[in-house]
CSV table of C-alpha atoms in Angstrom, one decimal:
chain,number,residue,atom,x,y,z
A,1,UNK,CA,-14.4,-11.8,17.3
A,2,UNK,CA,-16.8,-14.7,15.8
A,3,UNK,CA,-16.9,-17.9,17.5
A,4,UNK,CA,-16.7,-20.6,15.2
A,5,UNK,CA,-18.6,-24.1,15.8
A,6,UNK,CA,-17.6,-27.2,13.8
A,7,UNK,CA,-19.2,-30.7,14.1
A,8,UNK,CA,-18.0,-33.8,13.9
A,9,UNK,CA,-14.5,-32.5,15.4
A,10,UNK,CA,-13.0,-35.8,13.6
A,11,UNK,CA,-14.5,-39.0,11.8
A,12,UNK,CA,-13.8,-42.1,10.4
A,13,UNK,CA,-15.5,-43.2,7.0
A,14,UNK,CA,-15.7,-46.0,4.5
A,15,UNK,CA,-14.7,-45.1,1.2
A,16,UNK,CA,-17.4,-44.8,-1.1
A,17,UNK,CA,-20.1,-43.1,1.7
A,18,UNK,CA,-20.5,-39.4,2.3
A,19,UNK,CA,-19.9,-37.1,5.3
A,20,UNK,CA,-22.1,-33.5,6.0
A,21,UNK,CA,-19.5,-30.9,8.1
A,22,UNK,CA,-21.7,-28.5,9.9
A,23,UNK,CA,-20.2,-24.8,10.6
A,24,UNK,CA,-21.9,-22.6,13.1
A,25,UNK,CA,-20.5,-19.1,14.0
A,26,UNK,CA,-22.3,-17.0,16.5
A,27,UNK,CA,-23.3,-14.2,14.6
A,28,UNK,CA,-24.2,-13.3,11.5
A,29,UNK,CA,-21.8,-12.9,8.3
A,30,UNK,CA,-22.1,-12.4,4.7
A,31,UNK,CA,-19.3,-14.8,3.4
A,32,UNK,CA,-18.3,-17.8,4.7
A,33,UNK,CA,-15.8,-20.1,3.1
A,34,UNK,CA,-14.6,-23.8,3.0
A,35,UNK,CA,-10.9,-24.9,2.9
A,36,UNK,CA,-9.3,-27.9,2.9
A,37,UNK,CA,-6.1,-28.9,4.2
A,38,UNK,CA,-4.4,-32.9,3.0
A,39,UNK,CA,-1.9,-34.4,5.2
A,40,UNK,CA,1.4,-32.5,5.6
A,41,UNK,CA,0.1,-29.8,3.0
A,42,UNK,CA,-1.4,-25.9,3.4
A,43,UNK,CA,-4.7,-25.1,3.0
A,44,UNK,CA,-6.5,-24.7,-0.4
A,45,UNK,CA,-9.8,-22.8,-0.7
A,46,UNK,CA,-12.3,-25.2,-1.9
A,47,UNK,CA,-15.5,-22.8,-2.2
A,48,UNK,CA,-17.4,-19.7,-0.9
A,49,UNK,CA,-21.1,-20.3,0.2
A,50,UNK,CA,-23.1,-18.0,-0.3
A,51,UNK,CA,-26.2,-17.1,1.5
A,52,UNK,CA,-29.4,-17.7,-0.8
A,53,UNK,CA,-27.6,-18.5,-3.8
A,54,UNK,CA,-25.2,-21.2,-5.3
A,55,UNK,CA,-21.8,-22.1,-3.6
A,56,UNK,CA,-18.3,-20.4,-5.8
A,57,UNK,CA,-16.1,-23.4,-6.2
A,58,UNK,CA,-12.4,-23.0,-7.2
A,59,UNK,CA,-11.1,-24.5,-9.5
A,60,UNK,CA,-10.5,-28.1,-9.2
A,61,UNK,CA,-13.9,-28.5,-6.9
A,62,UNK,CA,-17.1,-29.6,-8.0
A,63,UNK,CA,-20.4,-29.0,-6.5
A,64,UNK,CA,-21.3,-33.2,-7.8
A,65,UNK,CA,-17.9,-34.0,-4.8
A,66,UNK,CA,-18.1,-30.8,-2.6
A,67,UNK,CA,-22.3,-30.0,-2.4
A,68,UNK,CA,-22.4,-26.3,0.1
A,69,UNK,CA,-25.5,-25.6,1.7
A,70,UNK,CA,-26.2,-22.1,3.2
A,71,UNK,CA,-29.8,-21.7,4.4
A,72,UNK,CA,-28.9,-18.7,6.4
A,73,UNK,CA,-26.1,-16.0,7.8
A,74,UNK,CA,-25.3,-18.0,10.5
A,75,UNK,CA,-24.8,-21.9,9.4
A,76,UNK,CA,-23.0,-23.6,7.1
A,77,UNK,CA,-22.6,-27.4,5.6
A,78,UNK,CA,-20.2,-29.1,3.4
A,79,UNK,CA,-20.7,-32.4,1.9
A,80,UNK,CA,-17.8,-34.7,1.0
A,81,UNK,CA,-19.6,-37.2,-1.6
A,82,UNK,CA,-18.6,-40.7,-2.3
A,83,UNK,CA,-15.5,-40.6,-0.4
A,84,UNK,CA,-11.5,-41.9,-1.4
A,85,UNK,CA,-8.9,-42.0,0.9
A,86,UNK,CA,-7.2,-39.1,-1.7
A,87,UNK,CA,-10.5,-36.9,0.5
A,88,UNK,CA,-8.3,-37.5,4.1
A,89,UNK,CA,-7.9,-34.0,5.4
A,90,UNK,CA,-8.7,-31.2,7.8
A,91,UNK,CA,-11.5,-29.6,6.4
A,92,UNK,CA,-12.0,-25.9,8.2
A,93,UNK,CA,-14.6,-23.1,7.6
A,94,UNK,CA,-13.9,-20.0,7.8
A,95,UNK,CA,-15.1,-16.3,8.0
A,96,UNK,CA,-13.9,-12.7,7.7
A,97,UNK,CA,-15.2,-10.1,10.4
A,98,UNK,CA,-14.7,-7.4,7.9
A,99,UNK,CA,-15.4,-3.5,8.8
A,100,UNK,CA,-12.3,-2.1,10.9
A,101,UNK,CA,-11.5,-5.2,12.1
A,102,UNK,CA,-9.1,-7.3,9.6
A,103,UNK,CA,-9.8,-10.8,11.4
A,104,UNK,CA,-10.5,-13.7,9.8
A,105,UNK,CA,-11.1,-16.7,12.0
A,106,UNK,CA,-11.1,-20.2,11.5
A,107,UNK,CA,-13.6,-23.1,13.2
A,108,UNK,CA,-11.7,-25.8,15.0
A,109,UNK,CA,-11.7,-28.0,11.8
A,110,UNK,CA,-12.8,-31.7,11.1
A,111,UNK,CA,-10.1,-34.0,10.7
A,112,UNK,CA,-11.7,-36.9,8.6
A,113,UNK,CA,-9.9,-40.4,8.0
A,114,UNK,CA,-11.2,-42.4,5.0
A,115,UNK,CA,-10.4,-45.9,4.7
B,1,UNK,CA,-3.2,-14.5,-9.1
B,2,UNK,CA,-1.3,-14.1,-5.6
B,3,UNK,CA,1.6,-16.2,-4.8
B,4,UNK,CA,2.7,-16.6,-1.0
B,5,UNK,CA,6.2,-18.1,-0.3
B,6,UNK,CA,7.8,-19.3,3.1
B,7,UNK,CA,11.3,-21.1,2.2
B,8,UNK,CA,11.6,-22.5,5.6
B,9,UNK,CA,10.1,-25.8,6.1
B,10,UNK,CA,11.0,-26.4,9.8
B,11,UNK,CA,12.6,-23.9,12.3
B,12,UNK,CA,14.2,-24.5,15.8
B,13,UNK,CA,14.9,-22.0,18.7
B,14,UNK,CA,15.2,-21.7,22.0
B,15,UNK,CA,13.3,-21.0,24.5
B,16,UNK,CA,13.3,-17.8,25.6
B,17,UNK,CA,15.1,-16.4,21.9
B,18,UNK,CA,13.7,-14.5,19.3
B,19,UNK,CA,12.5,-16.2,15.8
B,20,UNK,CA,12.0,-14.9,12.4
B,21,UNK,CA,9.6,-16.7,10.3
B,22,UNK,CA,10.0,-15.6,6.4
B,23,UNK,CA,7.0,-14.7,4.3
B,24,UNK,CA,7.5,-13.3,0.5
B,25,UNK,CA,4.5,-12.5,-1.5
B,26,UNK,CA,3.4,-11.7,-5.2
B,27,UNK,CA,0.6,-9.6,-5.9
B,28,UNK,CA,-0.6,-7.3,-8.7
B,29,UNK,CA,-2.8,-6.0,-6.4
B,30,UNK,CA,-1.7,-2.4,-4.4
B,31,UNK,CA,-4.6,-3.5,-1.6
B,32,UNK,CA,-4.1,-6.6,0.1
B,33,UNK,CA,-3.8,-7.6,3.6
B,34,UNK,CA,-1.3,-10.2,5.0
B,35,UNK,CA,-1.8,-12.5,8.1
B,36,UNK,CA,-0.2,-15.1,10.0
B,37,UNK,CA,-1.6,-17.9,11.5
B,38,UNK,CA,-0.4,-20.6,14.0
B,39,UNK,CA,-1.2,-24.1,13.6
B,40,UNK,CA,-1.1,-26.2,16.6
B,41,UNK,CA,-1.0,-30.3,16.5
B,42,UNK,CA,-4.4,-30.3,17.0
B,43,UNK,CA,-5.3,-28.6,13.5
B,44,UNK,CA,-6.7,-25.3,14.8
B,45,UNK,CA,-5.8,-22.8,12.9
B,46,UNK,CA,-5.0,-19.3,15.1
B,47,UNK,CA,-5.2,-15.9,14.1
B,48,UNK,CA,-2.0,-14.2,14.6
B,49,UNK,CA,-1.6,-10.9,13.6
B,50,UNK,CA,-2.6,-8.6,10.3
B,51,UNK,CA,-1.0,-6.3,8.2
B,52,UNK,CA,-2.2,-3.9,5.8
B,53,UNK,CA,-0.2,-2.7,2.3
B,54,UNK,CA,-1.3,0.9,3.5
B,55,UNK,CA,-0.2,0.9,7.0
B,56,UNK,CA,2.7,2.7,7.7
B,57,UNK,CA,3.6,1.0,11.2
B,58,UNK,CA,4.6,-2.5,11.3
B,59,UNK,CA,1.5,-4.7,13.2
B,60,UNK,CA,2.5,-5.6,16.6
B,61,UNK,CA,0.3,-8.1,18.7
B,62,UNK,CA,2.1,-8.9,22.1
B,63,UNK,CA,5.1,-11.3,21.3
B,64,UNK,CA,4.3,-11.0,17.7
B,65,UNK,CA,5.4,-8.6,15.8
B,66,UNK,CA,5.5,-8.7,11.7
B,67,UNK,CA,8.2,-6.8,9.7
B,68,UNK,CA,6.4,-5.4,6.9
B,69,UNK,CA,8.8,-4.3,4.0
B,70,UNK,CA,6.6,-3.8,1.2
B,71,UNK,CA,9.4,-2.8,-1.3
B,72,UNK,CA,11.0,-6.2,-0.9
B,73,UNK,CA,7.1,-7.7,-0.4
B,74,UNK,CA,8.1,-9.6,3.0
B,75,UNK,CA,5.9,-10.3,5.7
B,76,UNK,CA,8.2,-11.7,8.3
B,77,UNK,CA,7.0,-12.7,11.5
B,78,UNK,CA,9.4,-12.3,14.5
B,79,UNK,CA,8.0,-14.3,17.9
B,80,UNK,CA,9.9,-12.9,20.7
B,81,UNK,CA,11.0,-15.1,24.2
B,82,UNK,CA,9.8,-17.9,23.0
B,83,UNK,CA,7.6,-20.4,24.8
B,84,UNK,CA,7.8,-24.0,24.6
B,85,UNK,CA,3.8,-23.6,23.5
B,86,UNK,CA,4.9,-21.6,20.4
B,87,UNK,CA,5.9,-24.9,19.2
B,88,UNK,CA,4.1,-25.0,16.3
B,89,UNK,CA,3.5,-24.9,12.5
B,90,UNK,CA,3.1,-20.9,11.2
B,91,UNK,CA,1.1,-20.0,8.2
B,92,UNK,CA,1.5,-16.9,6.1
B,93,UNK,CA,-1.5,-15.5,3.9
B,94,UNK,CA,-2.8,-13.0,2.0
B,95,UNK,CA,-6.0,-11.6,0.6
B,96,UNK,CA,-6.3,-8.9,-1.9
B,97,UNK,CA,-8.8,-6.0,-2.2
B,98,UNK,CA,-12.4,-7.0,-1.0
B,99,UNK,CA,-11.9,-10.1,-1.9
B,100,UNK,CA,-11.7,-12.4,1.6
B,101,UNK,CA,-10.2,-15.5,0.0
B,102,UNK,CA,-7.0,-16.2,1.7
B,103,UNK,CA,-4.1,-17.6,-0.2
B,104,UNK,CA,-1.5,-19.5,2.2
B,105,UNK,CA,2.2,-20.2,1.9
B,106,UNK,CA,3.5,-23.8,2.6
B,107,UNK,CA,4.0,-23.1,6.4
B,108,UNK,CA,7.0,-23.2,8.9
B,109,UNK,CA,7.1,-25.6,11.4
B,110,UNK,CA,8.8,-23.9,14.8
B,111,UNK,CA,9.9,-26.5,17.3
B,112,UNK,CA,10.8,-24.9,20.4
B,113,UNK,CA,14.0,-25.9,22.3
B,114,UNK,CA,14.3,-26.0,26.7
């Protein structure tokens, strides 16, 4: 199974500043994905990053709000841009372990409170 | 594009009793894999337990077990002798061919009962 790192566990921003979320897993994987979860809600896939190439958003994301970075098969940031209170959520990375295994784990999230 | 239902919004049991936790899906797709996943008050999200559309056996992973009836396309999860730390809100999802998106259902919250 891949351990999954996730910093800052939780923050509190101003609204209008922006927040980097940094994902770690412990070895390397092709595909890692972003999700976000709002208060009360499920979660809702916000983009794949890919490794040497730009982020996939889903629709409704935009690279200007949600800006992926991927410089390698083992790390992983997600930018939340000029920030509303609307962007309060769990935000939660995510990747498949793929070959027999049908896994697909989760990092601990980062709960992030904008005022 | 793949729909995943759970109708119940909040479950409670009692310790020691079974629970089923209802999943319906809607896919196009004949390969897709389903999963459950537990969400504790802390906002980790848990792997549970997966299950195939080819498998022929229903998954089974200690107290979890998932009734697979693809006919019907359910994906319930049954958590046997419950423990007050299954107290909890349970996720259903599903991905479809190689494609590792995950779609999720609306989630069940499962309080447990002494």
């Amino acid at each position: 199974s891949a351990v999954i790192s996730q910093k800052p566990s939780r923050d509190i921003c101003q609204r209008g500043t922006s927040l980097t979320i940094q994902c770690q897993v412990d070895s390397q994987v092709t595909m890692m994905f972003w999700y976000r979860q709002q208060p009360g809600q499920s979660l809702t896939l916000i983009a794949t990053a890919n490794q040497g190439s730009e982020a996939t958003y889903e629709s409704g994301f935009v690279i200007d709000k949600f800006p992926i970075s991927r410089p390698n098969l083992t790390f992983s940031t997600l930018t939340v841009s000029n920030m509303s209170p609307e962007d309060s959520s769990i935000y939660l990375c995510s990747v498949p372990t793929g070959g027999k295994s049908n896994e697909q784990f989760f990092g601990p999230g980062t709960r992030l409170t904008v005022l | 594009a793949q729909k995943i239902t759970q109708t119940q919004p909040g479950m409670f049991v009692q310790e020691k009793e079974a629970v089923t936790l209802d999943c319906t899906y809607d896919t196009s797709d004949q390969s897709y894999g389903l999963f459950w996943y537990k969400q504790p008050s802390s906002g980790e999200m848990i792997f549970l337990i997966y299950q195939g559309s080819y498998d022929e056996q229903n998954a089974t992973e200690g107290r979890y077990s998932l009734n697979f009836q693809k006919a019907r396309k359910s994906a319930n999860l049954v958590i046997s002798a419950s423990q007050l730390g299954d107290s909890a809100m349970y996720f259903c999802a599903m991905r479809v061919s190689n494609d590792y998106k995950l779609s999720f259902g609306a989630g069940t919250t499962v309080t447990v009962r002494a």
